[in-house]
Every structure is written in structure tokens, then in C-alpha cells.
mmCIF file of C-alpha atoms in Angstrom:
data_model
loop_
_atom_site.group_PDB
_atom_site.id
_atom_site.type_symbol
_atom_site.label_atom_id
_atom_site.label_comp_id
_atom_site.label_asym_id
_atom_site.label_seq_id
_atom_site.Cartn_x
_atom_site.Cartn_y
_atom_site.Cartn_z
ATOM 1 C CA MET A 1 -69.962 -93.543 96.963
ATOM 2 C CA PRO A 2 -66.868 -95.288 95.643
ATOM 3 C CA ARG A 3 -64.637 -97.055 98.103
ATOM 4 C CA ILE A 4 -61.438 -95.175 98.885
ATOM 5 C CA ALA A 5 -58.505 -97.459 98.204
ATOM 6 C CA LYS A 6 -55.403 -97.515 100.338
ATOM 7 C CA PRO A 7 -53.305 -94.507 99.356
ATOM 8 C CA LEU A 8 -50.216 -95.523 97.400
ATOM 9 C CA SER A 9 -46.933 -93.704 97.748
ATOM 10 C CA ALA A 10 -45.240 -92.001 94.868
ATOM 11 C CA LEU A 11 -42.690 -94.820 94.718
ATOM 12 C CA GLU A 12 -45.422 -97.479 94.645
ATOM 13 C CA VAL A 13 -47.159 -95.651 91.810
ATOM 14 C CA LYS A 14 -43.881 -95.468 89.901
ATOM 15 C CA ARG A 15 -43.491 -99.259 90.118
ATOM 16 C CA ILE A 16 -46.890 -99.985 88.531
ATOM 17 C CA ASP A 17 -46.278 -101.257 84.977
ATOM 18 C CA LYS A 18 -49.253 -103.452 84.139
ATOM 19 C CA ARG A 19 -51.572 -102.277 81.388
ATOM 20 C CA GLY A 20 -55.014 -101.108 82.552
ATOM 21 C CA HIS A 21 -56.536 -98.846 85.235
ATOM 22 C CA HIS A 22 -55.061 -98.905 88.743
ATOM 23 C CA THR A 23 -56.524 -97.283 91.857
ATOM 24 C CA VAL A 24 -53.995 -95.195 93.731
ATOM 25 C CA GLY A 25 -56.147 -94.120 96.707
ATOM 26 C CA GLY A 26 -56.320 -90.800 98.458
ATOM 27 C CA VAL A 27 -59.300 -89.617 96.362
ATOM 28 C CA PRO A 28 -62.303 -91.807 95.381
ATOM 29 C CA GLY A 29 -62.151 -92.815 91.695
ATOM 30 C CA LEU A 30 -58.568 -91.648 91.034
ATOM 31 C CA LEU A 31 -56.834 -94.063 88.651
ATOM 32 C CA LEU A 32 -53.456 -94.425 86.971
ATOM 33 C CA SER A 33 -54.179 -95.580 83.427
ATOM 34 C CA ILE A 34 -51.511 -97.431 81.462
ATOM 35 C CA ALA A 35 -52.112 -97.775 77.712
ATOM 36 C CA LYS A 36 -50.936 -100.533 75.364
ATOM 37 C CA GLY A 37 -47.849 -98.620 74.342
ATOM 38 C CA GLY A 38 -46.880 -97.956 77.953
ATOM 39 C CA SER A 39 -47.961 -94.344 78.181
ATOM 40 C CA ARG A 40 -49.390 -93.342 81.567
ATOM 41 C CA SER A 41 -52.028 -90.816 82.516
ATOM 42 C CA TRP A 42 -54.362 -89.886 85.358
ATOM 43 C CA THR A 43 -58.117 -90.558 85.166
ATOM 44 C CA LEU A 44 -60.921 -89.627 87.515
ATOM 45 C CA ARG A 45 -63.841 -92.035 87.299
ATOM 46 C CA ILE A 46 -67.000 -90.396 88.645
ATOM 47 C CA LEU A 47 -70.796 -90.586 88.382
ATOM 48 C CA ILE A 48 -72.494 -87.456 86.982
ATOM 49 C CA GLY A 49 -76.269 -87.465 86.660
ATOM 50 C CA GLY A 50 -76.276 -91.251 86.894
ATOM 51 C CA LYS A 51 -73.706 -91.606 84.093
ATOM 52 C CA ARG A 52 -70.122 -92.737 84.538
ATOM 53 C CA ARG A 53 -67.570 -90.293 83.322
ATOM 54 C CA ASP A 54 -63.833 -90.891 82.862
ATOM 55 C CA ILE A 55 -62.161 -87.493 83.099
ATOM 56 C CA GLY A 56 -58.519 -87.075 82.100
ATOM 57 C CA LEU A 57 -56.355 -85.178 84.570
ATOM 58 C CA GLY A 58 -53.072 -85.146 82.675
ATOM 59 C CA GLY A 59 -50.147 -87.413 81.904
ATOM 60 C CA TYR A 60 -47.817 -89.125 84.342
ATOM 61 C CA PRO A 61 -45.131 -88.267 85.421
ATOM 62 C CA GLY A 62 -45.708 -84.750 84.047
ATOM 63 C CA VAL A 63 -48.526 -84.511 86.572
ATOM 64 C CA SER A 64 -47.286 -85.945 89.869
ATOM 65 C CA LEU A 65 -49.303 -88.121 92.235
ATOM 66 C CA ALA A 66 -49.849 -85.190 94.597
ATOM 67 C CA GLN A 67 -51.004 -82.951 91.757
ATOM 68 C CA ALA A 68 -53.336 -85.648 90.434
ATOM 69 C CA ARG A 69 -54.963 -86.000 93.855
ATOM 70 C CA GLU A 70 -55.371 -82.244 94.113
ATOM 71 C CA ARG A 71 -56.978 -82.039 90.661
ATOM 72 C CA ALA A 72 -59.272 -84.968 91.413
ATOM 73 C CA GLU A 73 -60.441 -83.380 94.671
ATOM 74 C CA ASP A 74 -61.106 -80.089 92.896
ATOM 75 C CA MET A 75 -63.049 -81.816 90.100
ATOM 76 C CA ARG A 76 -65.201 -83.790 92.540
ATOM 77 C CA TRP A 77 -65.975 -80.605 94.514
ATOM 78 C CA ARG A 78 -67.100 -78.806 91.317
ATOM 79 C CA VAL A 79 -69.323 -81.704 90.292
ATOM 80 C CA ARG A 80 -70.873 -81.935 93.733
ATOM 81 C CA ASN A 81 -71.290 -78.219 94.465
ATOM 82 C CA GLU A 82 -71.596 -76.575 91.028
ATOM 83 C CA GLY A 83 -73.436 -79.330 89.195
ATOM 84 C CA ILE A 84 -71.118 -79.259 86.196
ATOM 85 C CA ASP A 85 -70.301 -82.016 83.729
ATOM 86 C CA PRO A 86 -66.564 -81.578 83.009
ATOM 87 C CA VAL A 87 -66.724 -83.725 79.843
ATOM 88 C CA LEU A 88 -69.603 -81.715 78.399
ATOM 89 C CA GLU A 89 -67.910 -78.511 79.508
ATOM 90 C CA ARG A 90 -64.747 -79.454 77.611
ATOM 91 C CA GLN A 91 -66.713 -80.388 74.516
ATOM 92 C CA GLN A 92 -68.467 -77.029 74.560
ATOM 93 C CA ALA A 93 -65.178 -75.220 75.060
ATOM 94 C CA HIS A 94 -63.660 -77.116 72.136
ATOM 95 C CA SER A 95 -66.631 -76.282 69.919
ATOM 96 C CA ALA A 96 -66.374 -72.632 70.919
ATOM 97 C CA LEU A 97 -62.670 -72.682 70.048
ATOM 98 C CA LEU A 98 -63.356 -74.157 66.611
ATOM 99 C CA ALA A 99 -66.071 -71.570 65.999
ATOM 100 C CA ALA A 100 -63.737 -68.771 67.062
ATOM 101 C CA GLN A 101 -61.026 -70.089 64.748
ATOM 102 C CA ALA A 102 -63.494 -70.229 61.854
ATOM 103 C CA LYS A 103 -64.525 -66.637 62.489
ATOM 104 C CA ALA A 104 -60.878 -65.619 62.592
ATOM 105 C CA ILE A 105 -60.511 -66.522 58.885
ATOM 106 C CA THR A 106 -59.210 -63.513 56.991
ATOM 107 C CA PHE A 107 -61.025 -61.522 54.334
ATOM 108 C CA GLU A 108 -58.359 -62.434 51.793
ATOM 109 C CA LYS A 109 -58.771 -66.164 52.405
ATOM 110 C CA VAL A 110 -62.550 -65.932 51.980
ATOM 111 C CA ALA A 111 -62.095 -63.802 48.855
ATOM 112 C CA ARG A 112 -59.806 -66.453 47.352
ATOM 113 C CA GLU A 113 -62.515 -69.060 47.978
ATOM 114 C CA VAL A 114 -65.092 -66.886 46.210
ATOM 115 C CA ILE A 115 -62.786 -66.273 43.229
ATOM 116 C CA ALA A 116 -62.115 -70.014 42.911
ATOM 117 C CA ARG A 117 -65.854 -70.709 42.929
ATOM 118 C CA LYS A 118 -66.489 -68.119 40.230
ATOM 119 C CA GLN A 119 -63.800 -69.675 38.068
ATOM 120 C CA ALA A 120 -65.388 -73.105 38.487
ATOM 121 C CA GLU A 121 -68.947 -71.888 37.910
ATOM 122 C CA ALA A 122 -68.486 -69.550 34.952
ATOM 123 C CA GLY A 123 -65.298 -70.840 33.400
ATOM 124 C CA ASN A 124 -64.516 -67.174 32.659
ATOM 125 C CA LEU A 125 -60.898 -66.757 33.657
ATOM 126 C CA LYS A 126 -60.802 -63.127 32.540
ATOM 127 C CA HIS A 127 -63.702 -62.229 34.846
ATOM 128 C CA ALA A 128 -62.111 -64.089 37.753
ATOM 129 C CA ARG A 129 -58.794 -62.317 37.138
ATOM 130 C CA GLN A 130 -60.599 -58.955 37.204
ATOM 131 C CA TRP A 131 -62.101 -59.905 40.565
ATOM 132 C CA GLU A 132 -58.704 -60.857 41.889
ATOM 133 C CA SER A 133 -56.976 -57.776 40.500
ATOM 134 C CA THR A 134 -59.456 -55.217 41.877
ATOM 135 C CA LEU A 135 -59.589 -56.821 45.315
ATOM 136 C CA GLU A 136 -55.799 -57.106 45.516
ATOM 137 C CA THR A 137 -55.372 -53.469 44.493
ATOM 138 C CA TYR A 138 -58.100 -51.789 46.524
ATOM 139 C CA ALA A 139 -59.499 -54.118 49.216
ATOM 140 C CA PHE A 140 -56.674 -56.353 50.444
ATOM 141 C CA PRO A 141 -54.385 -53.525 51.680
ATOM 142 C CA THR A 142 -57.078 -52.576 54.237
ATOM 143 C CA LEU A 143 -59.192 -55.721 54.672
ATOM 144 C CA GLY A 144 -56.937 -58.559 53.567
ATOM 145 C CA LYS A 145 -55.429 -59.547 56.914
ATOM 146 C CA MET A 146 -58.515 -58.708 58.965
ATOM 147 C CA ALA A 147 -60.756 -61.446 60.329
ATOM 148 C CA VAL A 148 -63.799 -61.368 58.085
ATOM 149 C CA SER A 149 -65.972 -61.376 61.210
ATOM 150 C CA ASP A 150 -64.402 -58.104 62.407
ATOM 151 C CA ILE A 151 -65.024 -55.977 59.319
ATOM 152 C CA GLU A 152 -67.277 -53.008 60.007
ATOM 153 C CA LEU A 153 -68.768 -50.159 57.999
ATOM 154 C CA ALA A 154 -65.846 -47.883 58.827
ATOM 155 C CA HIS A 155 -63.455 -50.307 57.131
ATOM 156 C CA ILE A 156 -65.568 -50.380 53.962
ATOM 157 C CA LYS A 157 -65.564 -46.579 53.901
ATOM 158 C CA GLU A 158 -61.789 -46.601 54.268
ATOM 159 C CA VAL A 159 -61.517 -48.722 51.138
ATOM 160 C CA LEU A 160 -64.065 -46.899 48.983
ATOM 161 C CA GLU A 161 -63.879 -43.206 49.848
ATOM 162 C CA PRO A 162 -60.434 -42.546 48.263
ATOM 163 C CA ILE A 163 -61.647 -43.812 44.856
ATOM 164 C CA TRP A 164 -65.392 -43.220 44.990
ATOM 165 C CA THR A 165 -65.415 -39.857 43.196
ATOM 166 C CA THR A 166 -62.248 -40.258 41.117
ATOM 167 C CA ARG A 167 -62.645 -43.856 39.881
ATOM 168 C CA THR A 168 -66.334 -44.338 40.385
ATOM 169 C CA GLU A 169 -66.909 -47.281 38.051
ATOM 170 C CA THR A 170 -63.988 -49.201 39.556
ATOM 171 C CA ALA A 171 -65.071 -48.292 43.091
ATOM 172 C CA THR A 172 -68.581 -49.573 42.369
ATOM 173 C CA ARG A 173 -67.210 -52.909 41.229
ATOM 174 C CA VAL A 174 -64.954 -53.122 44.281
ATOM 175 C CA ARG A 175 -67.962 -52.526 46.531
ATOM 176 C CA GLN A 176 -70.003 -55.189 44.752
ATOM 177 C CA ARG A 177 -67.177 -57.697 45.082
ATOM 178 C CA ILE A 178 -66.620 -56.953 48.765
ATOM 179 C CA GLU A 179 -70.368 -57.405 49.289
ATOM 180 C CA ALA A 180 -70.203 -60.801 47.563
ATOM 181 C CA VAL A 181 -67.261 -61.913 49.721
ATOM 182 C CA LEU A 182 -69.024 -60.896 52.945
ATOM 183 C CA ALA A 183 -72.239 -62.607 51.807
ATOM 184 C CA TYR A 184 -70.275 -65.805 51.231
ATOM 185 C CA ALA A 185 -68.661 -65.421 54.668
ATOM 186 C CA ILE A 186 -72.072 -65.076 56.325
ATOM 187 C CA VAL A 187 -73.618 -68.175 54.744
ATOM 188 C CA SER A 188 -70.397 -70.108 55.437
ATOM 189 C CA GLY A 189 -70.584 -69.322 59.146
ATOM 190 C CA TYR A 190 -67.457 -67.153 59.154
ATOM 191 C CA ARG A 191 -69.419 -64.029 60.037
ATOM 192 C CA GLU A 192 -72.539 -63.462 62.145
ATOM 193 C CA THR A 193 -73.107 -59.722 61.731
ATOM 194 C CA SER A 194 -74.818 -58.036 58.779
ATOM 195 C CA ASN A 195 -73.250 -57.383 55.390
ATOM 196 C CA VAL A 196 -71.766 -53.911 55.787
ATOM 197 C CA ALA A 197 -70.922 -53.571 52.087
ATOM 198 C CA VAL A 198 -74.503 -53.545 50.773
ATOM 199 C CA TRP A 199 -75.562 -50.354 49.022
ATOM 200 C CA LYS A 200 -79.282 -49.862 49.661
ATOM 201 C CA GLY A 201 -80.140 -48.730 53.153
ATOM 202 C CA ASN A 202 -76.470 -48.725 54.120
ATOM 203 C CA LEU A 203 -73.683 -47.193 52.049
ATOM 204 C CA ASP A 204 -76.179 -45.093 50.067
ATOM 205 C CA ALA A 205 -76.619 -43.037 53.223
ATOM 206 C CA ILE A 206 -72.944 -42.005 53.363
ATOM 207 C CA LEU A 207 -71.681 -42.134 49.750
ATOM 208 C CA PRO A 208 -73.075 -40.195 46.760
ATOM 209 C CA ALA A 209 -74.920 -42.230 44.144
ATOM 210 C CA PRO A 210 -72.509 -43.338 41.385
ATOM 211 C CA ALA A 211 -74.844 -42.122 38.631
ATOM 212 C CA LYS A 212 -74.715 -38.572 40.027
ATOM 213 C CA ILE A 213 -70.931 -38.305 40.127
ATOM 214 C CA ALA A 214 -70.065 -40.432 37.099
ATOM 215 C CA PRO A 215 -72.940 -40.739 34.626
ATOM 216 C CA VAL A 216 -72.852 -43.986 32.663
ATOM 217 C CA ARG A 217 -71.270 -43.447 29.276
ATOM 218 C CA ASN A 218 -71.853 -45.830 26.407
ATOM 219 C CA HIS A 219 -69.045 -46.841 24.090
ATOM 220 C CA ARG A 220 -68.628 -44.202 21.372
ATOM 221 C CA ALA A 221 -70.316 -45.507 18.229
ATOM 222 C CA LEU A 222 -70.020 -44.371 14.636
ATOM 223 C CA PRO A 223 -73.434 -43.397 13.188
ATOM 224 C CA PHE A 224 -74.441 -46.243 10.893
ATOM 225 C CA ASP A 225 -74.937 -43.873 7.950
ATOM 226 C CA GLU A 226 -71.184 -43.205 8.085
ATOM 227 C CA MET A 227 -70.265 -46.882 7.938
ATOM 228 C CA TYR A 228 -69.808 -46.970 4.154
ATOM 229 C CA GLY A 229 -67.152 -44.262 4.186
ATOM 230 C CA PHE A 230 -65.402 -45.828 7.146
ATOM 231 C CA VAL A 231 -65.355 -49.356 5.709
ATOM 232 C CA SER A 232 -64.139 -48.009 2.359
ATOM 233 C CA ALA A 233 -61.240 -46.253 4.109
ATOM 234 C CA LEU A 234 -60.534 -49.334 6.180
ATOM 235 C CA ALA A 235 -60.216 -51.421 3.022
ATOM 236 C CA ASP A 236 -57.264 -49.218 1.967
ATOM 237 C CA ARG A 237 -55.395 -50.199 5.117
ATOM 238 C CA GLU A 238 -53.107 -53.198 5.118
ATOM 239 C CA GLY A 239 -52.194 -55.445 8.025
ATOM 240 C CA ASN A 240 -53.973 -57.826 10.341
ATOM 241 C CA ALA A 241 -55.290 -55.090 12.644
ATOM 242 C CA ALA A 242 -57.267 -53.641 9.730
ATOM 243 C CA ARG A 243 -58.505 -57.053 8.573
ATOM 244 C CA CYS A 244 -59.473 -58.044 12.103
ATOM 245 C CA LEU A 245 -61.390 -54.792 12.536
ATOM 246 C CA GLU A 246 -63.208 -55.442 9.236
ATOM 247 C CA PHE A 247 -64.117 -58.918 10.435
ATOM 248 C CA THR A 248 -65.271 -57.484 13.768
ATOM 249 C CA VAL A 249 -67.562 -55.009 12.010
ATOM 250 C CA LEU A 250 -68.961 -57.617 9.602
ATOM 251 C CA THR A 251 -69.752 -60.100 12.374
ATOM 252 C CA ALA A 252 -70.765 -57.575 15.087
ATOM 253 C CA ALA A 253 -68.474 -59.562 17.383
ATOM 254 C CA ARG A 254 -66.640 -58.387 20.475
ATOM 255 C CA SER A 255 -63.010 -57.372 20.014
ATOM 256 C CA GLY A 256 -61.614 -60.291 22.033
ATOM 257 C CA GLU A 257 -63.727 -62.815 20.145
ATOM 258 C CA ALA A 258 -62.427 -61.587 16.777
ATOM 259 C CA ARG A 259 -58.804 -61.181 17.869
ATOM 260 C CA GLY A 260 -58.808 -64.735 19.225
ATOM 261 C CA ALA A 261 -60.533 -66.258 16.171
ATOM 262 C CA ARG A 262 -58.932 -69.531 15.029
ATOM 263 C CA TRP A 263 -59.225 -71.369 11.753
ATOM 264 C CA GLU A 264 -60.519 -74.440 13.542
ATOM 265 C CA GLU A 265 -63.588 -72.394 14.553
ATOM 266 C CA ILE A 266 -64.459 -71.519 10.938
ATOM 267 C CA SER A 267 -66.536 -73.595 8.546
ATOM 268 C CA LEU A 268 -66.296 -71.870 5.170
ATOM 269 C CA GLU A 269 -68.535 -74.499 3.619
ATOM 270 C CA ASP A 270 -71.333 -73.907 6.136
ATOM 271 C CA ARG A 271 -70.536 -70.179 6.326
ATOM 272 C CA VAL A 272 -70.443 -70.209 10.112
ATOM 273 C CA TRP A 273 -67.984 -69.243 12.828
ATOM 274 C CA ILE A 274 -68.423 -71.303 15.998
ATOM 275 C CA ILE A 275 -66.918 -69.554 19.028
ATOM 276 C CA PRO A 276 -66.380 -71.960 21.966
ATOM 277 C CA GLY A 277 -67.908 -71.118 25.318
ATOM 278 C CA ASP A 278 -64.589 -70.488 27.045
ATOM 279 C CA ARG A 279 -64.037 -67.494 24.742
ATOM 280 C CA MET A 280 -67.509 -66.034 25.174
ATOM 281 C CA LYS A 281 -68.611 -63.522 27.792
ATOM 282 C CA THR A 282 -71.677 -65.663 28.486
ATOM 283 C CA GLY A 283 -69.592 -68.826 28.802
ATOM 284 C CA LYS A 284 -71.753 -70.504 26.123
ATOM 285 C CA GLU A 285 -70.877 -71.537 22.576
ATOM 286 C CA HIS A 286 -72.013 -68.990 19.981
ATOM 287 C CA ARG A 287 -72.555 -69.583 16.257
ATOM 288 C CA VAL A 288 -71.959 -66.561 14.031
ATOM 289 C CA PRO A 289 -73.334 -66.691 10.473
ATOM 290 C CA LEU A 290 -70.801 -65.358 7.951
ATOM 291 C CA SER A 291 -71.880 -63.070 5.123
ATOM 292 C CA GLY A 292 -70.411 -63.419 1.661
ATOM 293 C CA THR A 293 -68.200 -60.416 2.371
ATOM 294 C CA ALA A 294 -66.855 -62.029 5.542
ATOM 295 C CA ILE A 295 -66.144 -65.256 3.628
ATOM 296 C CA LYS A 296 -64.287 -63.267 0.962
ATOM 297 C CA LEU A 297 -62.190 -61.590 3.664
ATOM 298 C CA LEU A 298 -61.319 -64.961 5.219
ATOM 299 C CA ASP A 299 -60.452 -66.476 1.828
ATOM 300 C CA ALA A 300 -57.765 -63.835 1.430
ATOM 301 C CA MET A 301 -56.124 -64.655 4.788
ATOM 302 C CA PRO A 302 -53.224 -67.178 5.071
ATOM 303 C CA ARG A 303 -54.222 -70.501 6.621
ATOM 304 C CA ASP A 304 -50.811 -71.754 7.710
ATOM 305 C CA ARG A 305 -51.329 -70.574 11.299
ATOM 306 C CA GLU A 306 -53.717 -71.176 14.176
ATOM 307 C CA LEU A 307 -54.927 -67.601 14.652
ATOM 308 C CA ILE A 308 -56.643 -65.933 11.719
ATOM 309 C CA PHE A 309 -55.443 -62.420 12.655
ATOM 310 C CA PRO A 310 -52.174 -62.853 14.577
ATOM 311 C CA ALA A 311 -50.007 -59.978 15.756
ATOM 312 C CA PRO A 312 -46.985 -59.098 13.558
ATOM 313 C CA ARG A 313 -44.640 -60.871 15.954
ATOM 314 C CA GLY A 314 -46.928 -63.792 16.617
ATOM 315 C CA GLY A 315 -49.583 -64.414 19.223
ATOM 316 C CA GLN A 316 -52.888 -62.628 19.537
ATOM 317 C CA LEU A 317 -53.355 -58.995 18.561
ATOM 318 C CA SER A 318 -53.450 -56.732 21.598
ATOM 319 C CA ASP A 319 -56.628 -55.046 22.736
ATOM 320 C CA ALA A 320 -55.096 -51.696 21.750
ATOM 321 C CA ALA A 321 -54.161 -52.650 18.170
ATOM 322 C CA MET A 322 -57.539 -51.847 16.611
ATOM 323 C CA SER A 323 -58.129 -48.891 18.930
ATOM 324 C CA ALA A 324 -54.848 -47.385 17.775
ATOM 325 C CA LEU A 325 -55.884 -47.946 14.164
ATOM 326 C CA LEU A 326 -59.127 -46.034 14.723
ATOM 327 C CA LYS A 327 -57.166 -43.210 16.317
ATOM 328 C CA ARG A 328 -54.833 -43.003 13.318
ATOM 329 C CA MET A 329 -57.866 -42.906 11.038
ATOM 330 C CA LYS A 330 -59.286 -40.088 13.193
ATOM 331 C CA ILE A 331 -62.469 -42.065 13.870
ATOM 332 C CA ASN A 332 -64.250 -40.924 17.022
ATOM 333 C CA ALA A 333 -65.540 -44.358 18.013
ATOM 334 C CA THR A 334 -64.459 -47.413 19.953
ATOM 335 C CA VAL A 335 -64.147 -50.930 18.579
ATOM 336 C CA HIS A 336 -66.989 -52.025 20.831
ATOM 337 C CA GLY A 337 -69.058 -49.108 19.562
ATOM 338 C CA PHE A 338 -69.501 -50.798 16.172
ATOM 339 C CA ARG A 339 -71.778 -53.295 17.885
ATOM 340 C CA SER A 340 -73.983 -50.333 18.816
ATOM 341 C CA SER A 341 -73.830 -49.098 15.218
ATOM 342 C CA PHE A 342 -75.049 -52.503 14.067
ATOM 343 C CA ARG A 343 -77.796 -52.598 16.707
ATOM 344 C CA ASP A 344 -79.041 -49.106 15.849
ATOM 345 C CA TRP A 345 -79.104 -49.972 12.122
ATOM 346 C CA ALA A 346 -81.018 -53.204 12.786
ATOM 347 C CA ALA A 347 -83.611 -51.318 14.829
ATOM 348 C CA GLU A 348 -84.024 -48.297 12.555
ATOM 349 C CA ARG A 349 -83.489 -49.644 9.043
ATOM 350 C CA THR A 350 -84.792 -53.208 9.214
ATOM 351 C CA SER A 351 -87.862 -55.013 10.491
ATOM 352 C CA THR A 352 -85.708 -57.467 12.419
ATOM 353 C CA PRO A 353 -87.396 -58.732 15.618
ATOM 354 C CA ASN A 354 -85.623 -57.656 18.780
ATOM 355 C CA GLN A 355 -84.655 -61.181 19.853
ATOM 356 C CA ILE A 356 -82.870 -61.886 16.548
ATOM 357 C CA ALA A 357 -80.826 -58.676 16.771
ATOM 358 C CA GLU A 358 -79.968 -59.424 20.390
ATOM 359 C CA MET A 359 -78.925 -62.989 19.566
ATOM 360 C CA ALA A 360 -76.744 -61.664 16.746
ATOM 361 C CA LEU A 361 -74.842 -59.744 19.426
ATOM 362 C CA ALA A 362 -74.671 -62.859 21.647
ATOM 363 C CA HIS A 363 -76.829 -61.115 24.232
ATOM 364 C CA THR A 364 -78.984 -63.191 26.533
ATOM 365 C CA VAL A 365 -82.629 -62.830 25.527
ATOM 366 C CA LYS A 366 -84.600 -62.223 28.716
ATOM 367 C CA GLY A 367 -88.241 -62.537 29.611
ATOM 368 C CA VAL A 368 -90.806 -64.967 28.240
ATOM 369 C CA GLU A 369 -89.238 -65.012 24.765
ATOM 370 C CA GLY A 370 -85.873 -65.985 26.188
ATOM 371 C CA ALA A 371 -87.375 -68.600 28.475
ATOM 372 C CA TYR A 372 -89.067 -70.481 25.634
ATOM 373 C CA ARG A 373 -86.499 -69.952 22.862
ATOM 374 C CA ARG A 374 -84.498 -73.141 22.327
ATOM 375 C CA GLY A 375 -82.773 -72.556 18.949
ATOM 376 C CA ASP A 376 -80.328 -69.818 17.995
ATOM 377 C CA LEU A 377 -82.247 -68.651 14.877
ATOM 378 C CA LEU A 378 -79.121 -69.105 12.757
ATOM 379 C CA ALA A 379 -80.874 -68.908 9.367
ATOM 380 C CA LYS A 380 -82.676 -65.681 10.283
ATOM 381 C CA ARG A 381 -79.491 -64.214 11.708
ATOM 382 C CA ALA A 382 -77.649 -65.166 8.515
ATOM 383 C CA ARG A 383 -80.076 -63.064 6.473
ATOM 384 C CA LEU A 384 -79.556 -60.175 8.885
ATOM 385 C CA MET A 385 -75.753 -60.353 8.576
ATOM 386 C CA ASP A 386 -76.038 -60.449 4.767
ATOM 387 C CA GLN A 387 -78.173 -57.309 4.942
ATOM 388 C CA TRP A 388 -75.614 -55.640 7.212
ATOM 389 C CA ALA A 389 -72.733 -56.440 4.849
ATOM 390 C CA GLU A 390 -74.713 -55.122 1.888
ATOM 391 C CA PHE A 391 -75.615 -51.936 3.771
ATOM 392 C CA ILE A 392 -72.045 -51.017 4.743
ATOM 393 C CA GLU A 393 -70.776 -51.763 1.223
ATOM 394 C CA THR A 394 -73.395 -49.640 -0.520
ATOM 395 C CA ALA A 395 -72.758 -45.944 -1.071
ATOM 396 C CA PRO A 396 -75.453 -43.631 0.308
ATOM 397 C CA ALA A 397 -78.095 -42.622 -2.239
ATOM 398 C CA THR A 398 -77.046 -38.984 -1.953
ATOM 399 C CA GLY A 399 -73.639 -39.811 -3.346
ATOM 400 C CA ASN A 400 -71.998 -37.901 -0.515
ATOM 401 C CA VAL A 401 -69.287 -40.357 0.403
ATOM 402 C CA SER A 402 -67.449 -39.350 3.550
ATOM 403 C CA ALA A 403 -63.947 -37.970 3.148
ATOM 404 C CA ILE A 404 -62.695 -40.635 5.529
ATOM 405 C CA ARG A 405 -61.400 -42.629 2.523
ATOM 406 C CA SER A 406 -57.677 -42.228 2.019
ATOM 407 C CA SER A 407 -56.008 -42.218 -1.391
ATOM 408 C CA GLU A 408 -52.864 -43.914 -0.161
ATOM 409 C CA VAL A 409 -52.489 -47.423 1.136
ATOM 410 C CA VAL A 410 -51.248 -47.535 4.723
ATOM 411 C CA ASN A 411 -49.796 -50.644 6.340
ATOM 412 C CA ASP A 412 -50.993 -50.955 9.951
ATOM 413 C CA GLY A 413 -49.222 -54.185 10.769
#
């Protein structure tokens, strides 16, 4: 048991100015500690389980001598009678506080982390912006400021039910994105409870299946046997929207890929269009073989600009430009639907292997074939695109050319 030093008075304690630890008496192990900079604090030095512990009791003079003695007595009593280790107890309390603070992180903050990761992983800014937009519009108003650890099934229902039957496709994506955010929160230690946004065995018990309330609809596609009449009518149209749509049809490309096409991506000599990965849905570079018809179209376009098919006032054509053109031509199809027209033609009118047709559309080839395929079959795809160009430029054998063709030239800008 430590020796009890002679109790010092408050005035005597005040006069101590030497750096180090000074016994002040009254309670065994009570010290006034003076640091190098002159700051003063109270310390209780005590043995706990055979180990010496220095326990801080507060700063001096904020904690007076009398208060320090009272705290020291209380601490010694707890150690002796309750068997506690105050240092370990404080460490555990601090750890619990940090854990509680981590779990208090909001849904919005976690969602921002997930969006940033998706941008870094995929390099697809458009996809990341869609994530951000849907969550900001539908999830953040209800969940944004909530601690991610506190979100329950009722909150997910509150987000989804108002749009589940009216905007089913959007609601499905919102659910999937909320599920991804909560999954990230769980593995990051922000949330301990289950993922209440999962569908199977959870939300499927309280919400109708999306397929039953909003059957999946494919993009409207023009039957491939009508392509000759359509392309003939399209040739009568002037303007970059018409030329871009022609190029889109000839290359079976996505609208955004064609609208963003740049001269630097084109090699007329090699007859190939190389689309960089940051403009592809897959995030990977894609080589598109160009048919003779596509080369002829490009040869007729001005080359004194970066974009091949710019908008009339500069910049990239809008997503609606070609859709509006189709509407004016009274064509019941979407721009994206021409990819389906191409795919149906390849399957029904050619002997093209499935993987070549899929690669022509820049689709990922799955399964064993995809796992072992290293090249992009450019030469074989080139022959396919030449066949496609020849098909859509050749009048049907019946001679019944669709009345789509217009006798007057229309400028579509």
C-alpha cells in the first residue's frame, strides 16, 4: 500500500512549479503533474492486477485540490470493491463512441461513397450520374439524412410504394441501388442488421413482381425486310441527323456512340472505327468494321471539325434528334431498335455464328466461348457488315418497295 504523504494545503499546491509528478497527500497515489510547457493536471497512480496505472483526474486549477482528492478516493474505492480497470474502461468507452459515430453515418454519405467507387471502377460517368440522379430524386428525401444503421423495411416501403406501380422500371432500379448502398454499409461496418432492400424473401412478400405490373418491353424495331424502303427514304433527307442515323444503321452502333463519333476515331484506310472505352457501355474499346457504304457516307462529310455529325449549332446531336426524325418519317421504331433489326437479320438470313453477331453489337460474349475468346473477330465482322450494307441497299425480289420513300428532299438539320 502506498505511503500517504503529508497533506498539502491548496496554497502549497499552488506554489509548486517544478516539472514532474508531485505528491500532495490526503489520498495514496494522488499526484500533481506538471508538464514541460507548464500545464498542470491531477494523476492517480495505482496498482491494478499487479500493473501500475496512471489515471488522469482532470486539469488544475479547473479541478481543485479538494475535488481531486474526492475523485481519487472514489476511483480507489471502485478499483478495490468493483474490480474495474478505469484505463481499460475508458478505452472501451472510447471505442464504443467511435463505433456509434461510424454507425451514425447517413445514407446519403454512404451512397456518395458508392457512387464514387462506381465512377472509379467502371469509368462510366453516365451510369454514375444515373445512380446519383435516381437516388437524389427518390431515396434521399426519405433516407438521405437517416443514419444508415437505422433504416428499416418500413422506410424502404415509403420510398418505393409511391412509384412501384406507376414508374415500375425506375422503382426497380431505385430498389437495386438502395440495396447496393446498404450492402456497402454492412461490409464497411456502418450497419449490423440485415439488408432490408433485398427483393427475394423480403420485398417480394409485400410488393407485386415488376414483371406482372409492367411487362418488359423491347425497343420497337423495324422488320428487317422493310429496311430497304426506310434507308431509301432516309437518303432523301438532308442534315446531320439523317446522316448520323444512316451511320448508326450501317454500323449497328448505339445512338450515343454514333452521335459522339469523332474523326480521330476513324481510319478510312483501314476501314475501321475505333470507339474508346470511355464512350462504350462496357467501358472497353470497341473496333467497328466499316462497310463500303459507310466509308462512302463518311467521305461525303466535312472534316474541318472534331465531331463527324455535329448539331446545327455546334456540339453533339441530342438524343432526341434522330428520334424526332423517325417520328417525322412516321416510322414506328426507335433508334436503338435498329440494332434488333440487324440482330434478327443476322440470325434469320445469314449463317453468322452467334458470337460474331453479338460482338458486332459490342455485347459481352458469355459462357465458355466468351471465356476463351481473345480476339475481336474483326475480319469476320467486316464481312458481316458488308453483307448488312448490301442487304439494306438491295430492293426486295418482289419489287414491292415500301411507300416510305418520299419524292421531295427534306432538310432535317
